[in-house]
Coordinates of C-alpha atoms in Angstrom, one line a residue:
X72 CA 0.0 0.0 0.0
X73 CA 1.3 3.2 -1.3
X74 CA 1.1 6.3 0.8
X75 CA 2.6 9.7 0.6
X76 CA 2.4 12.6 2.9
X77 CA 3.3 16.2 2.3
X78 CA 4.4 19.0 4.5
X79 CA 6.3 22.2 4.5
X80 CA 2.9 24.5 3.4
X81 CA 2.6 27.7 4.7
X82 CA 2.3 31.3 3.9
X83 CA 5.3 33.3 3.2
X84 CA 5.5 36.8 0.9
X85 CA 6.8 37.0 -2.3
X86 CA 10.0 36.7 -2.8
X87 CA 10.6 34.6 0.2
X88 CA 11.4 30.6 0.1
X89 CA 10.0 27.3 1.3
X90 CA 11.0 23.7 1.0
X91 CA 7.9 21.3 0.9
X92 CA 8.5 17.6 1.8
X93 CA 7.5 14.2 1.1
X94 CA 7.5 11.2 2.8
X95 CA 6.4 7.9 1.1
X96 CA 5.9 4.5 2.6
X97 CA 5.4 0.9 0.5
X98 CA 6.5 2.9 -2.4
X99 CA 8.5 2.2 -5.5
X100 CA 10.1 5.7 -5.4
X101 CA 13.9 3.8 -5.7
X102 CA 12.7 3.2 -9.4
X103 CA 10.2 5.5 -10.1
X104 CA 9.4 8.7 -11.6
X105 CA 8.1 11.1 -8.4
X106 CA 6.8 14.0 -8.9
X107 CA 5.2 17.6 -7.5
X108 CA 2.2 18.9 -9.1
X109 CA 0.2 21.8 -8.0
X110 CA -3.6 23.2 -8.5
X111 CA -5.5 26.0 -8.0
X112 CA -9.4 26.4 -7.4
X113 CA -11.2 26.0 -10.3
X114 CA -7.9 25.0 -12.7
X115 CA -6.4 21.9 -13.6
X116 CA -3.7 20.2 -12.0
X117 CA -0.4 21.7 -13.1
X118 CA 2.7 19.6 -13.4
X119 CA 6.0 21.6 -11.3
X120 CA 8.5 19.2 -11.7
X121 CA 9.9 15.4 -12.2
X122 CA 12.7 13.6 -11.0
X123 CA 13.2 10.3 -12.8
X124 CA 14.5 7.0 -11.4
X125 CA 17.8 7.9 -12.6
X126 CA 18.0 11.0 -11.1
X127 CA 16.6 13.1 -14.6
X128 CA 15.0 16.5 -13.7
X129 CA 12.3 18.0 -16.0
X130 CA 10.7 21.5 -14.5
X131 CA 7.5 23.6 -15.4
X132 CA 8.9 26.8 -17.4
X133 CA 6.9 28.8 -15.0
X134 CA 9.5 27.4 -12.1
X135 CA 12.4 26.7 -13.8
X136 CA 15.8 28.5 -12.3
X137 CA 13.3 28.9 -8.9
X138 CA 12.7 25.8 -7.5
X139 CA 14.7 22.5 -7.1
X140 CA 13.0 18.9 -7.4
X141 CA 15.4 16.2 -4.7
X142 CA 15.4 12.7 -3.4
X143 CA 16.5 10.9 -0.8
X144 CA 16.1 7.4 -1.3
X145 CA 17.7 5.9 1.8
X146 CA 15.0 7.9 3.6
X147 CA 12.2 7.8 0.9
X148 CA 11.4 11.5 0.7
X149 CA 10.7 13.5 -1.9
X150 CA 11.7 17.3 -1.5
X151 CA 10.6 20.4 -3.4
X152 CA 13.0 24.0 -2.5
X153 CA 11.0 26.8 -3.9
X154 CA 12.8 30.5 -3.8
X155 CA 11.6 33.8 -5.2
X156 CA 8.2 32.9 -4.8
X157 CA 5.7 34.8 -6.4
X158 CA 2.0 35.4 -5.8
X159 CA 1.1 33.0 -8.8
X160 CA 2.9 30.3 -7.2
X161 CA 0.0 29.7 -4.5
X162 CA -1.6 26.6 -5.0
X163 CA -2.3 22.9 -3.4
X164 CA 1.1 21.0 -3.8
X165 CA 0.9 17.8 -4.6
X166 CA 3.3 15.1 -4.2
X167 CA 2.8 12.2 -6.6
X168 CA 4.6 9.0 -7.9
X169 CA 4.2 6.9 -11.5
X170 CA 4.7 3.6 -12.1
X171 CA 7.4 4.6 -14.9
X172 CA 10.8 5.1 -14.4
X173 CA 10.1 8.2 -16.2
X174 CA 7.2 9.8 -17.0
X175 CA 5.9 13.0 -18.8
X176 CA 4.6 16.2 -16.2
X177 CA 1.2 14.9 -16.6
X178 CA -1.2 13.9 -13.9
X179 CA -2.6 10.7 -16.0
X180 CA 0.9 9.2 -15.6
X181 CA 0.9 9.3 -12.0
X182 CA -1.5 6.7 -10.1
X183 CA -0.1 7.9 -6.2
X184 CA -1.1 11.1 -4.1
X185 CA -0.3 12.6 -1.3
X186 CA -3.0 15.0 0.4
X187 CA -1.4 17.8 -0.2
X188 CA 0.3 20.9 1.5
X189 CA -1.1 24.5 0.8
X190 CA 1.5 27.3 -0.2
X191 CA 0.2 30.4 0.0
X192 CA 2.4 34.0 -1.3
X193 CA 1.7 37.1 -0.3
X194 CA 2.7 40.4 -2.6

Protein backbone atom coordinates (compact mmCIF):
# COMPACT_ATOMS: atom_id res chain seq x y z
CA UNK A 1 0.00 0.00 0.00
CA UNK A 2 1.32 3.16 -1.29
CA UNK A 3 1.11 6.30 0.80
CA UNK A 4 2.57 9.70 0.57
CA UNK A 5 2.39 12.57 2.90
CA UNK A 6 3.34 16.22 2.27
CA UNK A 7 4.43 18.99 4.47
CA UNK A 8 6.26 22.22 4.53
CA UNK A 9 2.94 24.46 3.40
CA UNK A 10 2.61 27.69 4.68
CA UNK A 11 2.27 31.33 3.91
CA UNK A 12 5.31 33.28 3.16
CA UNK A 13 5.54 36.77 0.92
CA UNK A 14 6.78 37.02 -2.34
CA UNK A 15 10.03 36.67 -2.80
CA UNK A 16 10.60 34.60 0.19
CA UNK A 17 11.44 30.59 0.08
CA UNK A 18 9.99 27.28 1.29
CA UNK A 19 11.04 23.72 1.05
CA UNK A 20 7.86 21.30 0.91
CA UNK A 21 8.49 17.55 1.78
CA UNK A 22 7.46 14.20 1.12
CA UNK A 23 7.50 11.17 2.81
CA UNK A 24 6.38 7.90 1.08
CA UNK A 25 5.90 4.53 2.61
CA UNK A 26 5.44 0.85 0.47
CA UNK A 27 6.55 2.93 -2.38
CA UNK A 28 8.49 2.16 -5.50
CA UNK A 29 10.13 5.66 -5.42
CA UNK A 30 13.85 3.83 -5.70
CA UNK A 31 12.67 3.15 -9.38
CA UNK A 32 10.22 5.51 -10.11
CA UNK A 33 9.45 8.72 -11.55
CA UNK A 34 8.15 11.10 -8.39
CA UNK A 35 6.83 14.00 -8.94
CA UNK A 36 5.23 17.56 -7.55
CA UNK A 37 2.18 18.91 -9.06
CA UNK A 38 0.23 21.78 -8.04
CA UNK A 39 -3.58 23.23 -8.46
CA UNK A 40 -5.53 25.98 -8.03
CA UNK A 41 -9.42 26.37 -7.41
CA UNK A 42 -11.16 25.95 -10.31
CA UNK A 43 -7.94 25.04 -12.71
CA UNK A 44 -6.44 21.90 -13.60
CA UNK A 45 -3.73 20.19 -12.05
CA UNK A 46 -0.35 21.72 -13.15
CA UNK A 47 2.74 19.63 -13.44
CA UNK A 48 5.99 21.56 -11.30
CA UNK A 49 8.50 19.21 -11.71
CA UNK A 50 9.86 15.39 -12.22
CA UNK A 51 12.68 13.64 -11.00
CA UNK A 52 13.18 10.27 -12.82
CA UNK A 53 14.48 6.97 -11.42
CA UNK A 54 17.80 7.95 -12.60
CA UNK A 55 17.99 11.05 -11.15
CA UNK A 56 16.63 13.14 -14.63
CA UNK A 57 14.99 16.47 -13.74
CA UNK A 58 12.35 18.04 -15.98
CA UNK A 59 10.74 21.47 -14.49
CA UNK A 60 7.50 23.60 -15.42
CA UNK A 61 8.91 26.76 -17.40
CA UNK A 62 6.87 28.81 -15.02
CA UNK A 63 9.48 27.44 -12.05
CA UNK A 64 12.40 26.66 -13.80
CA UNK A 65 15.78 28.53 -12.34
CA UNK A 66 13.30 28.90 -8.86
CA UNK A 67 12.65 25.77 -7.53
CA UNK A 68 14.71 22.54 -7.06
CA UNK A 69 13.01 18.93 -7.39
CA UNK A 70 15.41 16.18 -4.74
CA UNK A 71 15.45 12.74 -3.39
CA UNK A 72 16.54 10.95 -0.77
CA UNK A 73 16.08 7.36 -1.26
CA UNK A 74 17.66 5.85 1.78
CA UNK A 75 15.00 7.91 3.60
CA UNK A 76 12.21 7.78 0.88
CA UNK A 77 11.38 11.53 0.70
CA UNK A 78 10.71 13.47 -1.85
CA UNK A 79 11.67 17.30 -1.53
CA UNK A 80 10.60 20.36 -3.43
CA UNK A 81 12.99 24.00 -2.50
CA UNK A 82 10.97 26.80 -3.95
CA UNK A 83 12.82 30.45 -3.84
CA UNK A 84 11.61 33.80 -5.25
CA UNK A 85 8.22 32.87 -4.81
CA UNK A 86 5.70 34.76 -6.41
CA UNK A 87 1.95 35.44 -5.84
CA UNK A 88 1.12 32.96 -8.76
CA UNK A 89 2.90 30.31 -7.16
CA UNK A 90 -0.04 29.71 -4.53
CA UNK A 91 -1.55 26.60 -5.01
CA UNK A 92 -2.26 22.88 -3.38
CA UNK A 93 1.05 21.03 -3.80
CA UNK A 94 0.92 17.76 -4.56
CA UNK A 95 3.26 15.10 -4.21
CA UNK A 96 2.80 12.20 -6.61
CA UNK A 97 4.59 8.96 -7.92
CA UNK A 98 4.24 6.86 -11.51
CA UNK A 99 4.66 3.64 -12.06
CA UNK A 100 7.43 4.60 -14.89
CA UNK A 101 10.82 5.08 -14.37
CA UNK A 102 10.11 8.24 -16.19
CA UNK A 103 7.21 9.79 -17.03
CA UNK A 104 5.88 13.03 -18.80
CA UNK A 105 4.60 16.15 -16.17
CA UNK A 106 1.24 14.91 -16.63
CA UNK A 107 -1.20 13.89 -13.87
CA UNK A 108 -2.58 10.69 -16.04
CA UNK A 109 0.92 9.17 -15.61
CA UNK A 110 0.92 9.34 -12.02
CA UNK A 111 -1.47 6.71 -10.06
CA UNK A 112 -0.05 7.92 -6.20
CA UNK A 113 -1.05 11.12 -4.15
CA UNK A 114 -0.32 12.61 -1.25
CA UNK A 115 -3.00 15.02 0.42
CA UNK A 116 -1.43 17.80 -0.21
CA UNK A 117 0.28 20.92 1.47
CA UNK A 118 -1.14 24.46 0.78
CA UNK A 119 1.49 27.26 -0.23
CA UNK A 120 0.21 30.35 -0.02
CA UNK A 121 2.45 33.95 -1.29
CA UNK A 122 1.69 37.08 -0.27
CA UNK A 123 2.67 40.44 -2.55
Amino acid sequence: QVQLVESGGDSVQAGGSLRLSCAASGSPARDSCMAWFRQVEGKEREGVATIAGDGTTHYADSVKGRFTISRDIAKNTLSLQMNSLKPEDTAMYYCAASSFKTAPLKASFFGHWGQGTQVTVSS
